[in-house]
């Protein structure tokens, strides 16, 4: 692999139909903890919950400051995500890993290496080049809870309609995706 290349990643929120996804460009040498930051911004999450990466049978996460082990039953010990780069887990186009955010709601994302591109110093990284649909609000109860809330939002006669409307934000549009806003937030992150 050349010294510096750019990875085009597609991030799909699993279980969503129609799909909620983002396409981002990142340096191949990006540490996993920074990939976490990119995913948070690109998807629209607020980084208020724990997360981990899973590749094969190996998990990667930031060590818990209280000493608890995040290792999943039957899996090898969790490795420190700050010590690994994206290129160590995604080596070829079509390679993928799982990013799980908020273990209570269980937001699972499939992160796929779509393309390995030549590095271009004129392209500011990280960057988002596409996406569809709004990210569900935090603490929606996972994919099924989110879809239940959308059904309630569509039914003004539902007894919880006003409560869910206020909680999700007046004017919440599940079809909205603001590429410019995401890129402004990513630019504030820097390389």
Short mmCIF file of C-alpha atoms in Angstrom, two decimals:
data_model
loop_
_atom_site.label_atom_id
_atom_site.label_comp_id
_atom_site.label_asym_id
_atom_site.label_seq_id
_atom_site.Cartn_x
_atom_site.Cartn_y
_atom_site.Cartn_z
CA UNK A 1 0.00 0.00 0.00
CA UNK A 2 1.38 3.49 -0.82
CA UNK A 3 2.66 5.60 2.04
CA UNK A 4 -0.48 7.74 2.29
CA UNK A 5 -3.89 6.81 0.94
CA UNK A 6 -7.45 7.85 1.65
CA UNK A 7 -10.12 5.39 2.67
CA UNK A 8 -13.69 5.83 1.45
CA UNK A 9 -15.88 4.23 4.09
CA UNK A 10 -19.60 3.58 4.03
CA UNK A 11 -21.29 3.54 7.43
CA UNK A 12 -24.68 1.79 7.51
CA UNK A 13 -26.91 1.81 10.58
CA UNK A 14 -27.95 -1.85 10.71
CA UNK A 15 -31.63 -2.75 10.69
CA UNK A 16 -32.86 0.49 9.11
CA UNK A 17 -35.17 0.36 6.09
CA UNK A 18 -34.86 2.45 4.08
CA UNK A 19 -31.19 2.55 5.06
CA UNK A 20 -29.62 5.31 7.14
CA UNK A 21 -26.04 5.66 5.92
CA UNK A 22 -23.05 7.96 5.46
CA UNK A 23 -20.01 7.89 3.14
CA UNK A 24 -16.84 9.40 4.57
CA UNK A 25 -13.25 9.93 3.52
CA UNK A 26 -10.58 9.40 6.16
CA UNK A 27 -6.80 8.94 6.23
CA UNK A 28 -5.97 5.23 6.20
CA UNK A 29 -3.79 5.84 9.26
CA UNK A 30 -6.67 7.22 11.37
CA UNK A 31 -6.69 5.71 14.89
CA UNK A 32 -9.89 3.86 15.83
CA UNK A 33 -10.71 6.34 18.61
CA UNK A 34 -10.71 9.10 15.99
CA UNK A 35 -12.84 6.95 13.66
CA UNK A 36 -15.30 6.81 16.55
CA UNK A 37 -15.35 10.63 16.55
CA UNK A 38 -15.90 10.73 12.77
CA UNK A 39 -18.79 8.26 12.99
CA UNK A 40 -20.38 10.23 15.83
CA UNK A 41 -20.31 13.46 13.81
CA UNK A 42 -21.24 11.94 10.46
CA UNK A 43 -24.18 9.97 11.83
CA UNK A 44 -25.39 12.71 14.15
CA UNK A 45 -24.88 10.91 17.46
CA UNK A 46 -24.04 12.96 20.58
CA UNK A 47 -21.28 10.73 22.05
CA UNK A 48 -23.13 10.21 25.31
CA UNK A 49 -22.74 6.42 25.48
CA UNK A 50 -20.10 3.71 25.38
CA UNK A 51 -19.01 2.17 22.10
CA UNK A 52 -16.82 -0.56 20.66
CA UNK A 53 -15.50 -1.85 17.36
CA UNK A 54 -15.71 -5.53 16.47
CA UNK A 55 -13.66 -7.17 13.72
CA UNK A 56 -14.05 -10.92 13.48
CA UNK A 57 -13.86 -12.20 17.04
CA UNK A 58 -11.86 -9.23 18.35
CA UNK A 59 -13.28 -6.19 20.15
CA UNK A 60 -11.62 -2.78 20.39
CA UNK A 61 -12.67 -0.04 22.82
CA UNK A 62 -11.27 2.63 25.11
CA UNK A 63 -10.39 0.96 28.41
CA UNK A 64 -12.90 1.54 31.16
CA UNK A 65 -11.41 3.89 33.78
CA UNK A 66 -13.14 1.85 36.50
CA UNK A 67 -11.32 -1.30 35.45
CA UNK A 68 -14.29 -3.33 34.23
CA UNK A 69 -13.51 -5.48 31.22
CA UNK A 70 -15.79 -4.87 28.19
CA UNK A 71 -14.91 -8.26 26.76
CA UNK A 72 -17.87 -10.10 25.30
CA UNK A 73 -18.51 -13.66 26.49
CA UNK A 74 -16.54 -16.17 24.44
CA UNK A 75 -14.39 -13.47 22.82
CA UNK A 76 -10.71 -12.58 23.32
CA UNK A 77 -9.88 -9.73 25.70
CA UNK A 78 -10.84 -6.27 24.40
CA UNK A 79 -7.93 -4.32 22.93
CA UNK A 80 -7.34 -0.59 23.38
CA UNK A 81 -8.76 1.10 20.27
CA UNK A 82 -6.32 4.01 20.65
CA UNK A 83 -3.47 1.66 19.71
CA UNK A 84 -4.95 0.57 16.37
CA UNK A 85 -5.41 2.29 13.04
CA UNK A 86 -8.22 1.81 10.53
CA UNK A 87 -5.76 0.29 8.04
CA UNK A 88 -4.89 -2.47 10.51
CA UNK A 89 -8.49 -3.72 10.49
CA UNK A 90 -9.61 -2.77 6.97
CA UNK A 91 -6.95 -3.78 4.47
CA UNK A 92 -8.82 -4.40 1.21
CA UNK A 93 -11.86 -2.95 -0.48
CA UNK A 94 -15.05 -4.62 0.82
CA UNK A 95 -13.45 -5.38 4.22
CA UNK A 96 -15.79 -4.33 7.02
CA UNK A 97 -16.11 -4.08 10.77
CA UNK A 98 -18.92 -3.43 13.22
CA UNK A 99 -19.17 -0.27 15.30
CA UNK A 100 -21.63 -0.53 18.18
CA UNK A 101 -22.79 2.59 19.98
CA UNK A 102 -24.93 2.71 23.14
CA UNK A 103 -25.00 -0.85 24.44
CA UNK A 104 -28.49 -0.30 25.88
CA UNK A 105 -30.07 0.72 22.57
CA UNK A 106 -27.60 -1.38 20.57
CA UNK A 107 -27.01 0.88 17.57
CA UNK A 108 -24.90 -1.34 15.31
CA UNK A 109 -23.17 0.10 12.27
CA UNK A 110 -21.46 -1.76 9.46
CA UNK A 111 -18.35 0.17 8.39
CA UNK A 112 -17.22 -0.97 4.95
CA UNK A 113 -14.05 0.01 3.10
CA UNK A 114 -15.53 0.91 -0.29
CA UNK A 115 -12.46 2.35 -2.00
CA UNK A 116 -8.77 2.96 -1.43
CA UNK A 117 -8.04 6.30 -3.09
CA UNK A 118 -4.79 8.15 -3.75
CA UNK A 119 -4.05 10.76 -1.12
CA UNK A 120 -4.96 14.26 -2.32
CA UNK A 121 -3.61 17.13 -0.24
CA UNK A 122 -6.36 19.37 -1.64
CA UNK A 123 -9.05 17.26 0.08
CA UNK A 124 -9.53 18.10 3.73
CA UNK A 125 -9.95 14.97 5.82
CA UNK A 126 -12.11 13.73 7.37
CA UNK A 127 -14.94 14.58 4.99
CA UNK A 128 -18.43 13.30 4.31
CA UNK A 129 -19.35 12.83 0.65
CA UNK A 130 -22.87 11.50 1.00
CA UNK A 131 -25.58 10.07 3.17
CA UNK A 132 -29.28 9.48 3.54
CA UNK A 133 -31.80 10.14 6.30
CA UNK A 134 -31.57 11.53 9.80
CA UNK A 135 -29.87 9.71 12.58
CA UNK A 136 -32.36 8.51 15.20
CA UNK A 137 -32.40 10.63 18.36
CA UNK A 138 -30.30 9.33 21.25
CA UNK A 139 -32.07 6.94 23.63
CA UNK A 140 -34.79 6.02 21.11
CA UNK A 141 -34.78 2.40 22.23
CA UNK A 142 -32.81 1.01 19.32
CA UNK A 143 -34.04 0.58 15.77
CA UNK A 144 -37.45 -0.82 16.80
CA UNK A 145 -38.04 1.92 19.37
CA UNK A 146 -37.13 4.54 16.78
CA UNK A 147 -39.60 3.13 14.25
CA UNK A 148 -42.29 2.93 16.93
CA UNK A 149 -41.68 6.62 17.69
CA UNK A 150 -41.97 7.50 14.00
CA UNK A 151 -45.33 5.71 13.84
CA UNK A 152 -46.52 7.71 16.85
CA UNK A 153 -45.26 10.92 15.21
CA UNK A 154 -47.32 10.15 12.06
CA UNK A 155 -50.51 9.65 14.10
CA UNK A 156 -51.72 12.95 15.63
CA UNK A 157 -54.46 11.01 17.44
CA UNK A 158 -52.03 8.74 19.26
CA UNK A 159 -52.08 9.44 23.03
CA UNK A 160 -48.27 9.85 23.09
CA UNK A 161 -48.07 11.98 19.92
CA UNK A 162 -47.35 15.33 21.61
CA UNK A 163 -44.86 13.82 24.05
CA UNK A 164 -42.88 12.05 21.30
CA UNK A 165 -43.05 15.13 19.06
CA UNK A 166 -41.54 17.26 21.83
CA UNK A 167 -38.95 14.62 22.75
CA UNK A 168 -37.79 14.07 19.14
CA UNK A 169 -37.81 17.78 18.44
CA UNK A 170 -40.52 19.78 16.76
CA UNK A 171 -39.95 19.52 13.03
CA UNK A 172 -37.88 16.32 13.22
CA UNK A 173 -37.71 14.97 9.68
CA UNK A 174 -36.52 11.35 9.36
CA UNK A 175 -35.63 11.98 5.69
CA UNK A 176 -33.37 14.98 6.36
CA UNK A 177 -29.60 14.80 5.93
CA UNK A 178 -27.50 17.98 5.91
CA UNK A 179 -24.18 17.24 4.19
CA UNK A 180 -22.89 20.79 4.65
CA UNK A 181 -23.55 20.75 8.40
CA UNK A 182 -21.77 17.39 8.79
CA UNK A 183 -18.74 18.63 6.86
CA UNK A 184 -18.55 21.82 8.92
CA UNK A 185 -18.53 19.70 12.08
CA UNK A 186 -15.92 17.34 10.63
CA UNK A 187 -13.74 20.30 9.58
CA UNK A 188 -13.80 21.51 13.18
CA UNK A 189 -12.25 18.14 14.16
CA UNK A 190 -9.18 18.58 11.97
CA UNK A 191 -6.92 15.73 10.84
#
